[in-house]
XYZ file of C-alpha atoms in Angstrom:
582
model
C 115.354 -31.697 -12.461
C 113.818 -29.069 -14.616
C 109.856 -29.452 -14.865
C 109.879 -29.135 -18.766
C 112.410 -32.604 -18.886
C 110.276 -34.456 -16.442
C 107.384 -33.657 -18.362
C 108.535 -35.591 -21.013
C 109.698 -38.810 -18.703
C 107.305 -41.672 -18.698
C 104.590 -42.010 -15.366
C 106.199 -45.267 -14.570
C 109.689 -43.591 -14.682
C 108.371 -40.963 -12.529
C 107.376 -43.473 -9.696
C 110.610 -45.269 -9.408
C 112.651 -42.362 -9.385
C 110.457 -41.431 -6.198
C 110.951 -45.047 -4.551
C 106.771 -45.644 -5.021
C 107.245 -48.702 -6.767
C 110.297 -50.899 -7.818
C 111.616 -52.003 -11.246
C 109.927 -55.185 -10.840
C 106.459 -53.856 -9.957
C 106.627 -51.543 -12.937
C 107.215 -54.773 -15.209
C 104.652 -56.543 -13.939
C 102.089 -53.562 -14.008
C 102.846 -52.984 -17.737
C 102.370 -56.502 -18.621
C 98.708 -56.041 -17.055
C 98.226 -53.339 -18.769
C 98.892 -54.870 -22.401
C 96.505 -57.491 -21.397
C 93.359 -54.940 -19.666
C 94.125 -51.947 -22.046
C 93.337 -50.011 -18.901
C 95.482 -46.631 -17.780
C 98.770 -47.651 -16.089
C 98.431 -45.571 -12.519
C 94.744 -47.382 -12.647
C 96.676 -50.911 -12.751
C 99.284 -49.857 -10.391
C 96.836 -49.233 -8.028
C 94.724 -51.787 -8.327
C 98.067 -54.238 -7.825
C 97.959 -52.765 -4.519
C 101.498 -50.931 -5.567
C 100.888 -47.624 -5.328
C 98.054 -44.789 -3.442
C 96.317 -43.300 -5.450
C 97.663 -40.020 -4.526
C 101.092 -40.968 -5.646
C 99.972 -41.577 -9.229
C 98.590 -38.324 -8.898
C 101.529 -36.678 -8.036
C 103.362 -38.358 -10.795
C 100.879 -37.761 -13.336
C 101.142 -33.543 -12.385
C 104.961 -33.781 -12.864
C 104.252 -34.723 -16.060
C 101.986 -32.007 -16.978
C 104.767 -29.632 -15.116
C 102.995 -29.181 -11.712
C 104.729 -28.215 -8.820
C 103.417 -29.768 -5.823
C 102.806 -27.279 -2.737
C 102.207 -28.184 0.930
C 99.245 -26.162 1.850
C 99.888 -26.312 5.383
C 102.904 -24.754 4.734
C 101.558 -21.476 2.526
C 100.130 -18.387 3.810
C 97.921 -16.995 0.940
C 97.731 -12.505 0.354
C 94.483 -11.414 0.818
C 95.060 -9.695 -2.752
C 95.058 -13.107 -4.063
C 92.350 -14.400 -2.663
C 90.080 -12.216 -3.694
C 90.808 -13.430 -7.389
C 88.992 -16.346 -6.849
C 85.466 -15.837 -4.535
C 84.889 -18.711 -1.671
C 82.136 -20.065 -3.769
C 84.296 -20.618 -6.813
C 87.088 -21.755 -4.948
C 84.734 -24.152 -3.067
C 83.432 -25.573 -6.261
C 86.355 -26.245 -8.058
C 88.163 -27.606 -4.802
C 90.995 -25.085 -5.702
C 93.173 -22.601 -3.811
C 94.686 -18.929 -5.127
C 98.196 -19.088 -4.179
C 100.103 -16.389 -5.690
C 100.666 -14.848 -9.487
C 104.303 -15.492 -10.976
C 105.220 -14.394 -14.599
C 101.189 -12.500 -15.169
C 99.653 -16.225 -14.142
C 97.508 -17.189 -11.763
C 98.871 -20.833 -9.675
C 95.931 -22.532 -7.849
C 96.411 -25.478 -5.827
C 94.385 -28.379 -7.162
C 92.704 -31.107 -4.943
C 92.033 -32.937 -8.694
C 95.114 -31.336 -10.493
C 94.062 -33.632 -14.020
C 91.199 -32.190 -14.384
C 92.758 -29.333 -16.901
C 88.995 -28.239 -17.454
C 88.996 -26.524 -13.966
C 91.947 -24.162 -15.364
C 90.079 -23.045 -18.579
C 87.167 -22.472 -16.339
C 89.429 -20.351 -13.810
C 91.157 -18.916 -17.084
C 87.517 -17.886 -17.995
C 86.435 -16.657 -14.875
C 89.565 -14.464 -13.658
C 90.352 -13.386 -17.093
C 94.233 -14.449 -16.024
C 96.154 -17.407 -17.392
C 95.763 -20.093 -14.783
C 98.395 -22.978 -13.724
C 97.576 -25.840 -11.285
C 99.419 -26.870 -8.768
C 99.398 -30.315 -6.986
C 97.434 -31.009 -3.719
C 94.865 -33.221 -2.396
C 91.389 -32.785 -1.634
C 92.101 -33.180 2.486
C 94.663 -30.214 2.238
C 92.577 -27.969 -0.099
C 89.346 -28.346 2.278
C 91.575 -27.376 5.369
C 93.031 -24.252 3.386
C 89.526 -23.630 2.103
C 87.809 -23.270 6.038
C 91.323 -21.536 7.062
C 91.297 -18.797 3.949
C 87.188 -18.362 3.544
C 86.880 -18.756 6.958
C 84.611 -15.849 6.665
C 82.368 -17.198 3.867
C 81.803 -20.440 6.501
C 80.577 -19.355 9.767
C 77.557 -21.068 9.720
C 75.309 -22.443 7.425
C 72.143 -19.598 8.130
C 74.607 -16.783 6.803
C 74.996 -18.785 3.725
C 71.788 -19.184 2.614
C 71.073 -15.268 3.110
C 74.112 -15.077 1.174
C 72.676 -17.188 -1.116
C 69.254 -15.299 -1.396
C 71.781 -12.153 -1.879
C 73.514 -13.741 -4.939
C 69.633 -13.853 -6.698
C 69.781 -10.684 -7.028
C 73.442 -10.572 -8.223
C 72.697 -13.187 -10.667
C 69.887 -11.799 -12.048
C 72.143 -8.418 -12.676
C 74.647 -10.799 -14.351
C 72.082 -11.944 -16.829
C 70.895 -8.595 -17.624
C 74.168 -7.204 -18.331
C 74.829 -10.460 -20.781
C 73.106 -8.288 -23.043
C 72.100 -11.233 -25.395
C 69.574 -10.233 -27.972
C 69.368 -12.568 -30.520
C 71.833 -15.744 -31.437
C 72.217 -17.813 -34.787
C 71.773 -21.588 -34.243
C 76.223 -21.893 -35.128
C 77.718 -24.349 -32.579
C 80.795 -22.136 -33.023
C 78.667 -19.141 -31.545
C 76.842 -21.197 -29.657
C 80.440 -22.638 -27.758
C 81.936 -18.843 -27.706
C 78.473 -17.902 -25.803
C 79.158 -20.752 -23.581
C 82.505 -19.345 -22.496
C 81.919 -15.963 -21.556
C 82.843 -15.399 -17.996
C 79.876 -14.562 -16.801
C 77.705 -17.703 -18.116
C 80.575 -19.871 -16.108
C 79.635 -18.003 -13.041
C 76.210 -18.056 -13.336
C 75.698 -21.746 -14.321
C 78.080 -22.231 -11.102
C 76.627 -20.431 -9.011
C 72.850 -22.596 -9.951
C 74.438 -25.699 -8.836
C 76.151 -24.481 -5.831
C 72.650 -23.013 -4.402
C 71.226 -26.183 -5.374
C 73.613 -28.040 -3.558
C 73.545 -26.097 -0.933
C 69.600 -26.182 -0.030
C 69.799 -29.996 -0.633
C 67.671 -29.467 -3.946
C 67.354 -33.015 -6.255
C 66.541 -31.233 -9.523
C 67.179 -28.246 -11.008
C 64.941 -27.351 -14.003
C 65.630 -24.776 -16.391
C 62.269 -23.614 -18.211
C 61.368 -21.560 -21.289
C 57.908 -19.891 -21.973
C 56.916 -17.687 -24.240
C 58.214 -14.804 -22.526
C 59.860 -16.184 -19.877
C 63.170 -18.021 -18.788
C 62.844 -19.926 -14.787
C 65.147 -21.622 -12.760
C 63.371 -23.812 -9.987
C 64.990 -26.694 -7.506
C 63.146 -29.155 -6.149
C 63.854 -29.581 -2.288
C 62.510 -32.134 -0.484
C 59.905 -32.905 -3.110
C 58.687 -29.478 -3.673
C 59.653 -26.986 -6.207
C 61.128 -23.164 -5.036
C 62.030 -20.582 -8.117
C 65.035 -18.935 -7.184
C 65.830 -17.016 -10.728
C 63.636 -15.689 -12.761
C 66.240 -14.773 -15.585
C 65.495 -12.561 -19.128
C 64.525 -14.887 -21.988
C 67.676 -13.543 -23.757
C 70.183 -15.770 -21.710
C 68.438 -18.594 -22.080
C 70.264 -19.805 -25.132
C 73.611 -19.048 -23.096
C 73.070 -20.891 -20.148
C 71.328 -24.346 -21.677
C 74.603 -23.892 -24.011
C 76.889 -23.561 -21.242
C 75.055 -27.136 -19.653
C 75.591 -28.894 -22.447
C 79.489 -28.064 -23.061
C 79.984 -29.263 -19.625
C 78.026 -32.136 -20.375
C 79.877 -33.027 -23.553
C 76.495 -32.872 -25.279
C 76.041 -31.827 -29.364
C 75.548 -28.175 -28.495
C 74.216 -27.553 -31.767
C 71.183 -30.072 -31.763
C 68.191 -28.078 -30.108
C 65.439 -30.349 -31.855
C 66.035 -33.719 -30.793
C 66.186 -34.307 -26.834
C 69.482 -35.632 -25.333
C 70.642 -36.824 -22.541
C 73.807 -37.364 -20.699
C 75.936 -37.856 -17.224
C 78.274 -36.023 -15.461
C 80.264 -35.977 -12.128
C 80.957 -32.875 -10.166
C 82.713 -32.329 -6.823
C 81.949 -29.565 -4.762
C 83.592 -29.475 -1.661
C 83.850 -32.940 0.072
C 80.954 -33.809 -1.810
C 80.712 -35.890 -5.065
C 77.617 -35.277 -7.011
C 76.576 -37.201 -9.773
C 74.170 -34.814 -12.265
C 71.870 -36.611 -14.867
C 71.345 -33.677 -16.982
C 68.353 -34.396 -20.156
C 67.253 -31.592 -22.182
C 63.414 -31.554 -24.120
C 62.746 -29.291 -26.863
C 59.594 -27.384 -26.693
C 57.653 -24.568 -28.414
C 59.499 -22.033 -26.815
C 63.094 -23.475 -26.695
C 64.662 -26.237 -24.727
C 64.286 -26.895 -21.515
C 66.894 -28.791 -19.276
C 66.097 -30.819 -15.735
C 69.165 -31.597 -14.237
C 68.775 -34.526 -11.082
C 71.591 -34.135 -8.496
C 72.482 -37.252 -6.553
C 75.019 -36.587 -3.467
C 77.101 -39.354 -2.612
C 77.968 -38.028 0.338
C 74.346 -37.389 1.559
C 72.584 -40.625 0.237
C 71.137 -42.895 3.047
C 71.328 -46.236 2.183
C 71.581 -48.057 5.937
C 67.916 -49.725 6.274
C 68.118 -48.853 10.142
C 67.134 -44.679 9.513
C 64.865 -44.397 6.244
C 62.001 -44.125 8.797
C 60.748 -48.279 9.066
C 59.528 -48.661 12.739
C 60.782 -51.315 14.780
C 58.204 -54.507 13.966
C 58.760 -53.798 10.149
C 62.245 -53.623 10.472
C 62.635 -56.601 11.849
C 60.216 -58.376 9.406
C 61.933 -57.022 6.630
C 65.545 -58.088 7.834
C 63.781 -61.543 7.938
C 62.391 -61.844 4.519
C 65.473 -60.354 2.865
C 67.705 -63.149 4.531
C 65.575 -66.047 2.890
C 67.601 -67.729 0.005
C 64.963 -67.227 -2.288
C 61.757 -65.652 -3.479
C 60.505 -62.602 -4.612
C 60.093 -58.933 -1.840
C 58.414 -56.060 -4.079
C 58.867 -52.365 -2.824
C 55.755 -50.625 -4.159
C 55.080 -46.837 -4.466
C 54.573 -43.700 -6.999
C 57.705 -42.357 -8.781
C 60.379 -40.305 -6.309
C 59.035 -42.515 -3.528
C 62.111 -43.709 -2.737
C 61.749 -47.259 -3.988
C 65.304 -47.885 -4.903
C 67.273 -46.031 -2.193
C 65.241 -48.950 0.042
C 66.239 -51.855 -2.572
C 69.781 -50.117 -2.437
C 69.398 -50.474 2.281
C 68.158 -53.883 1.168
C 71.058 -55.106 -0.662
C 73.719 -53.114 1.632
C 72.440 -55.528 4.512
C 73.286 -58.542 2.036
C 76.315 -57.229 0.367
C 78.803 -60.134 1.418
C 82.247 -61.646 -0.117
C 79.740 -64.888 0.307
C 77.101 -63.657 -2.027
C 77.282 -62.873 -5.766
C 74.543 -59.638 -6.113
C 73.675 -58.193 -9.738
C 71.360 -55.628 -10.563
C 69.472 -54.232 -13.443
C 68.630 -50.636 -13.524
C 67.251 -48.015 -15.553
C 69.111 -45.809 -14.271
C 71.894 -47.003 -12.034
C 71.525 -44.077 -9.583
C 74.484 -45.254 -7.230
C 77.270 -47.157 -7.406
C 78.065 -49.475 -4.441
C 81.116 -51.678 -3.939
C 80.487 -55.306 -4.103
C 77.684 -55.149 -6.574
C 77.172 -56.105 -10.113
C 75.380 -53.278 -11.690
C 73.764 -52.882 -15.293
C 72.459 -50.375 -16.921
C 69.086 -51.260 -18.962
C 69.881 -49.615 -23.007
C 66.280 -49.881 -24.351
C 67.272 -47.998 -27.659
C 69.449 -50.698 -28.497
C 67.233 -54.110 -27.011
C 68.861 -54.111 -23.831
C 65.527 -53.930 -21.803
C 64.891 -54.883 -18.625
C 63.883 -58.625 -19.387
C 67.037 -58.949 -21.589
C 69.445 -58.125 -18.926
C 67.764 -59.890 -16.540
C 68.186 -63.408 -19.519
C 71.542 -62.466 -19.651
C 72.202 -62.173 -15.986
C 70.607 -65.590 -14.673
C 73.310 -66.827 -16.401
C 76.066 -65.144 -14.680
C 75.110 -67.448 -11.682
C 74.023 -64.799 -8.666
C 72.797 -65.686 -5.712
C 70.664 -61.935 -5.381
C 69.544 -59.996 -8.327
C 67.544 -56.527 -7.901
C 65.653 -55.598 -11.182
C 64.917 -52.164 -11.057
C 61.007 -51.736 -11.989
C 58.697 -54.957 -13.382
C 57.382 -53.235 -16.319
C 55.750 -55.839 -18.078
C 54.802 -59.385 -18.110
C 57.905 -60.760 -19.441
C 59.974 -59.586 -16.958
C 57.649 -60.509 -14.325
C 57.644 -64.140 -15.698
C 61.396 -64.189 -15.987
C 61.458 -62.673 -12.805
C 59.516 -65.438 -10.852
C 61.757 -67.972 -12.662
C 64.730 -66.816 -11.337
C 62.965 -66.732 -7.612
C 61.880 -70.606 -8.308
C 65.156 -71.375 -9.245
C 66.804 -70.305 -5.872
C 67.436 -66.781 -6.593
C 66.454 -64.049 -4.158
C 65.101 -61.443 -6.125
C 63.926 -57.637 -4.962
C 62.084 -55.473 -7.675
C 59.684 -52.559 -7.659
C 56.171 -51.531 -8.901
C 53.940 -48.861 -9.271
C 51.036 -49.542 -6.910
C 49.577 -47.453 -4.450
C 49.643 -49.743 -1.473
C 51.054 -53.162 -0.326
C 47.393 -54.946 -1.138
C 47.016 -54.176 -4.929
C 50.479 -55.161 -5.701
C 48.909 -58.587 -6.296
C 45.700 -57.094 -7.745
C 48.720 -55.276 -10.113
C 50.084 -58.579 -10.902
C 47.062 -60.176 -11.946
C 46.296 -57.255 -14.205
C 49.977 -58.003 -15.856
C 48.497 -61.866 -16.941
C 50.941 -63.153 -14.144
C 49.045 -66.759 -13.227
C 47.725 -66.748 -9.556
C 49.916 -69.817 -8.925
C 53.106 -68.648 -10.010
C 52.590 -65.144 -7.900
C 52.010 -67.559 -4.518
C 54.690 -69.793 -5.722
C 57.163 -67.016 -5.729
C 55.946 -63.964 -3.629
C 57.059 -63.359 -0.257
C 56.636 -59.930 0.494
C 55.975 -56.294 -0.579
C 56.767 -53.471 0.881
C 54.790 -50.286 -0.186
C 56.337 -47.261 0.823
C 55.752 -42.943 0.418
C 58.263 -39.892 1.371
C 56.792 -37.747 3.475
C 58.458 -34.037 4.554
C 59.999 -33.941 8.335
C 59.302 -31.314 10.344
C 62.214 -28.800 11.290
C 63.530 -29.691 14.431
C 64.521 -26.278 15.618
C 60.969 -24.573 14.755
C 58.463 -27.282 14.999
C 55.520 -26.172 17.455
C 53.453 -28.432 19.068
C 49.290 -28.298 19.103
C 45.906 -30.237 19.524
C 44.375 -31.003 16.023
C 40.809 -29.879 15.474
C 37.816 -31.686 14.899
C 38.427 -31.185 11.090
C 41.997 -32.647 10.861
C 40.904 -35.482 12.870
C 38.308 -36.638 10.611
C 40.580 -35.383 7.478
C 43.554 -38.601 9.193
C 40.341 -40.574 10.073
C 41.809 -41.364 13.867
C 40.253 -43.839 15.602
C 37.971 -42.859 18.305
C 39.781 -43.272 21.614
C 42.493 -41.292 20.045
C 40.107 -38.244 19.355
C 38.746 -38.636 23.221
C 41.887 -38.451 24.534
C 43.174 -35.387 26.117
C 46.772 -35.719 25.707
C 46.517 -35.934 21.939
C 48.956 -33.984 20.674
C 50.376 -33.428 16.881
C 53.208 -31.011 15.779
C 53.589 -28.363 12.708
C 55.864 -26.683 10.650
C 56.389 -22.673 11.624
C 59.634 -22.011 9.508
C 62.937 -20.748 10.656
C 66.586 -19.738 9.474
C 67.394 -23.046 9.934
C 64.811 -24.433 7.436
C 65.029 -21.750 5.087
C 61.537 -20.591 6.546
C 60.177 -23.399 5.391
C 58.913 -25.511 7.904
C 60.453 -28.618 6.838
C 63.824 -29.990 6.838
C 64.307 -33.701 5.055
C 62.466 -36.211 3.679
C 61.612 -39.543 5.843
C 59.217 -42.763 4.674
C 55.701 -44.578 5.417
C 55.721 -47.982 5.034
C 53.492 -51.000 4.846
C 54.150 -54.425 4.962
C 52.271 -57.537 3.922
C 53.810 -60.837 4.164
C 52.676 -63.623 1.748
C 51.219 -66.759 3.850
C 48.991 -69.341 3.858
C 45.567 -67.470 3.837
C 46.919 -64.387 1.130
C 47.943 -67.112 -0.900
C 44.436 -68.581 -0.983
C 42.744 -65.401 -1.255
C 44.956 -64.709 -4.745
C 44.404 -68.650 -6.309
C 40.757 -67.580 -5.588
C 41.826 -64.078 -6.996
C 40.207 -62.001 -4.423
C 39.959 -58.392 -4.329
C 42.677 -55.728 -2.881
C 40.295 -54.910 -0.211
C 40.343 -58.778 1.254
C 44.046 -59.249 1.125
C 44.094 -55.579 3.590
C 41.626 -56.676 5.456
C 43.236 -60.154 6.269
C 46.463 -58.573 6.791
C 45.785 -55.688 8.807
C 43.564 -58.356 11.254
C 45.704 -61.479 11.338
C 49.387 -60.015 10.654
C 49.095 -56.936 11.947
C 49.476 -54.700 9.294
C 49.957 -51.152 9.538
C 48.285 -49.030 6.681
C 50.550 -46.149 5.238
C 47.895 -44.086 6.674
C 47.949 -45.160 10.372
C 52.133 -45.245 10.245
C 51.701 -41.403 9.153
C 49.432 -40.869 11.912
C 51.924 -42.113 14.466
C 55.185 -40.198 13.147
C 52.570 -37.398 13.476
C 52.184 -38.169 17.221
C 55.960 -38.241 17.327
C 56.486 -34.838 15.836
C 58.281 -36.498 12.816
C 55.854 -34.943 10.369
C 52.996 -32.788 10.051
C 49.290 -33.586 9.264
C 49.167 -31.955 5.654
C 51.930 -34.084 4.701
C 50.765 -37.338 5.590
C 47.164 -36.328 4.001
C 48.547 -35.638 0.932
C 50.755 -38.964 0.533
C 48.127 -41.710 1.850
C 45.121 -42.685 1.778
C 42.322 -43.070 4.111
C 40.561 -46.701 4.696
C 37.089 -47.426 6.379
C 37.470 -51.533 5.899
């Protein structure tokens, strides 16, 4: 059948033809439908009547896509230089041939038509998609780049290669001055070489496993820094003239108002680069100079949430799987900002996630989503705060919530009357260590009897940098660093002390370090802690009690150990923690 009459057929027309569903199936899936408003291939798969794949398929017939087997196709070299690795890599596309002055690509996501404008953009050619999956197109990808992927080292020189090429890019942009006109503003946008160079940002950022990218504007200047592994590295320094065009670019792929430039917005987006899915929260800030954007990237692919390797050493672990399986109460994880608070509530609530538990959450933002779980997203602009949700959702009967941050003493109070009521719930807070969590709560106005009524643990946590594996050098700390970690004396007598440090190598970028890990400390709630807070004693008795009758490692002295391990250096660890003499 010609492509341009089964176009025009309808999807569910389309899949019985091709034997993927039957008559019946169709009826009952568009009776669904009318009832969930939701898109028919979405229903039909979520009857358990079709792959997703096939709806794919279907849907690209419609849109006159010819589906290619890329097993099958040997691609001209001529072609394939139309479309560079990177590009090809980003958009999860393949070149496979021109045919009437277009360009066909094979598509692992062949709805997503903005890919062809981009390609259109970027080649200068009229692009048409062709149907694939993401499986086939990463095969093709390793067997047609094969020379862009030998290994990992030549990338990143490749990468440090493309600086310079990007920074020529910009220059040649030639951008001198631009009216404030969205339609200028969205032509600017477009031009090819904005596309390549906003691309090419967040495939180095991917690449060196940055979390942010931040675009800043000075007075005379226009940066681009990524933060990897908590620590900010420029890696453009472009000419204030593009600055316009690339924060315009970022917010047409953002579906942002790319006219506004005095009020800050915000938005979400989901990319997929490779075999990874990234989820961007992009939010822009106007300044003296122009706006500045931060963008956070958040691999799917990459984020760790199993509770066994975020670094908790053997005696905590277990302790924690034990308070986390009670049927009630309140467990705080405690810790500055980027700490990695909720990516340990998120390990938490992966060890609970059963058909035999009902789990909600309340989060500002929801950073990941995970099967199984109820997740909301706190709306402060419109009342939707924190202790509203949680109101709304101790009436949805769970048998776990997870409240993001306790901000205030509302949700603190709410909070402890969902834990009396036979909820279990796990929440965060800004404290600096496991001890003046309580001293925190008492500050909030939360009464000393409700906070021993309720509280069963807290967990205070802080990311430390791990030491590259492949460069890492091994040495006996001086006098100086000794005293700097405070060690305890037999440790500083001993002759087989031995720390490690970074020396950089390809590997690490020359950096040293390779990965983030945590410190932890953990005070359980019993008898005597909940005497000391009734009699509202200070931080420094709770630590003291708990590091001499439970045990209690201090951030501090678990820092010191991964030290001894070669997990981490000393400069991290005194840095992140803080040294105690009680």
């Amino acid at each position: 059948m010609p492509l341009a009459t089964q176009r025009k057929r309808r999807l569910g027309d389309i899949l019985v033809e091709q034997g993927v569903i039957t008559p019946i199936q169709l009826d009952e899936a568009l009776q669904r439908q009318r009832l969930t408003g939701d898109m028919l291939g979405r229903t039909l798969v979520s009857l358990g009547y079709g792959e997703e794949q096939d709806v794919i398929d279907a849907l690209g017939l419609q849109l006159g896509m010819e589906k290619v087997d890329l097993a099958k196709v040997a691609v001209a070299d001529d072609i394939l230089r139309m479309v560079t690795g990177d590009v090809a890599r980003f958009y999860n596309v393949i070149p496979l041939r021109v045919a009437d002055g277009a360009l066909i690509v094979a598509m692992a996501d062949p709805l997503n038509l903005q890919t062809l404008d981009d390609l259109q953009q970027i080649t200068g050619m009229e692009v048409r998609g062709a149907i694939s999956n993401p499986e086939a197109v990463a095969a093709a990808w390793k067997k047609n780049y094969a020379f862009e992927a030998e290994s990992i080292h030549k990338m990143l020189e490749d990468i440090k290669d493309r600086v310079g090429e990007l920074e020529l890019s910009l220059e040649e942009l030639g951008v001198q001055e631009v009216v404030a006109d969205p339609d200028n503003l969205i032509e600017l946008a477009q031009q090819p070489e904005v596309i390549k160079i906003v691309n090419l940002i967040f495939l180095t950022a991917v690449q060196r496993r940055a979390s942010d990218i931040h675009f800043e504007v000075y007075e005379d200047d226009f940066r681009v820094r990524i933060r990897v592994d908590g620590v900010l590295h420029e890696i453009v320094q472009p000419p204030k003239a593009a600055c316009i065009a690339v924060t315009s670019r970022i917010k047409v792929i953002c579906n942002m108002d790319i006219g506004e430039r005095r009020l800050p917005q915000d938005a979400r987006i989901e990319l997929k680069i490779g075999d990874s899915i990234i989820d961007i929260r992009v939010a822009t800030l106007p300044t003296l100079y122009g706006e500045c954007i931060v963008m956070r990237i958040l691999d799917r692919t990459a984020v760790r949430i199993d509770l066994n390797v975020l670094g908790l050493s053997p005696a905590v672990l277990k302790q924690v799987h034990n308070v986390i399986k009670k049927p009630n109460g309140i467990i705080l994880v405690t810790g500055p900002t980027g700490s990695g608070k909720t990516t340990t509530l998120y390990a938490c609530l992966n060890v609970l996630n059963s058909p035999e538990s009902k789990i909600i959450t309340t989060e500002d933002p929801v950073e990941l989503q995970i099967p199984g779980l109820i997740q909301c997203q706190v709306q402060e602009d419109i009342g939707l705060t924190f202790a509203a949700c949680l109101r709304a959702i101790l009436r949805q009967d769970p048998d776990i919530v997870m409240v993001g941050e306790i901000r205030d003493l509302e949700t603190a109070q709410i909070a402890i009357e969902a834990s009396l009521t036979g909820h279990l719930v796990l929440s965060t807070l800004h404290t600096n260590s496991a001890p003046e969590t309580i001293t925190r709560l008492l500050d909030m106005d939360v009464e000393p009897f409700l906070i021993t009524a309720a509280l069963e643990a807290v967990l205070a946590q802080r990311l430390v940098r791990t030491l590259c594996r492949h460069c890492r050098e091994r040495y006996r700390p001086d006098g100086e660093e000794m005293e700097l970690l405070g060690l305890p004396a037999h440790w500083r007598s001993d002759p087989k002390l031995g720390f490690f440090r970074a020396k950089g190598c390809a590997a690490c970028d020359y950096v040293g370090y390779m990965g983030r890990i945590g410190l932890y400390e953990f005070m359980q709630v019993d008898e005597t802690v909940r005497e000391l807070v009734l009699d509202r004693a200070m931080a420094i008795d709770l630590r003291r009690h708990a590091r001499k009758n439970q045990g209690m490692m201090t951030l501090r002295e678990d820092g010191i150990l991964k030290c001894a391990k070669g997990i981490t250096g000393v400069p991290e660890v005194a840095d992140h923690t803080d040294k105690y003499d009680d």
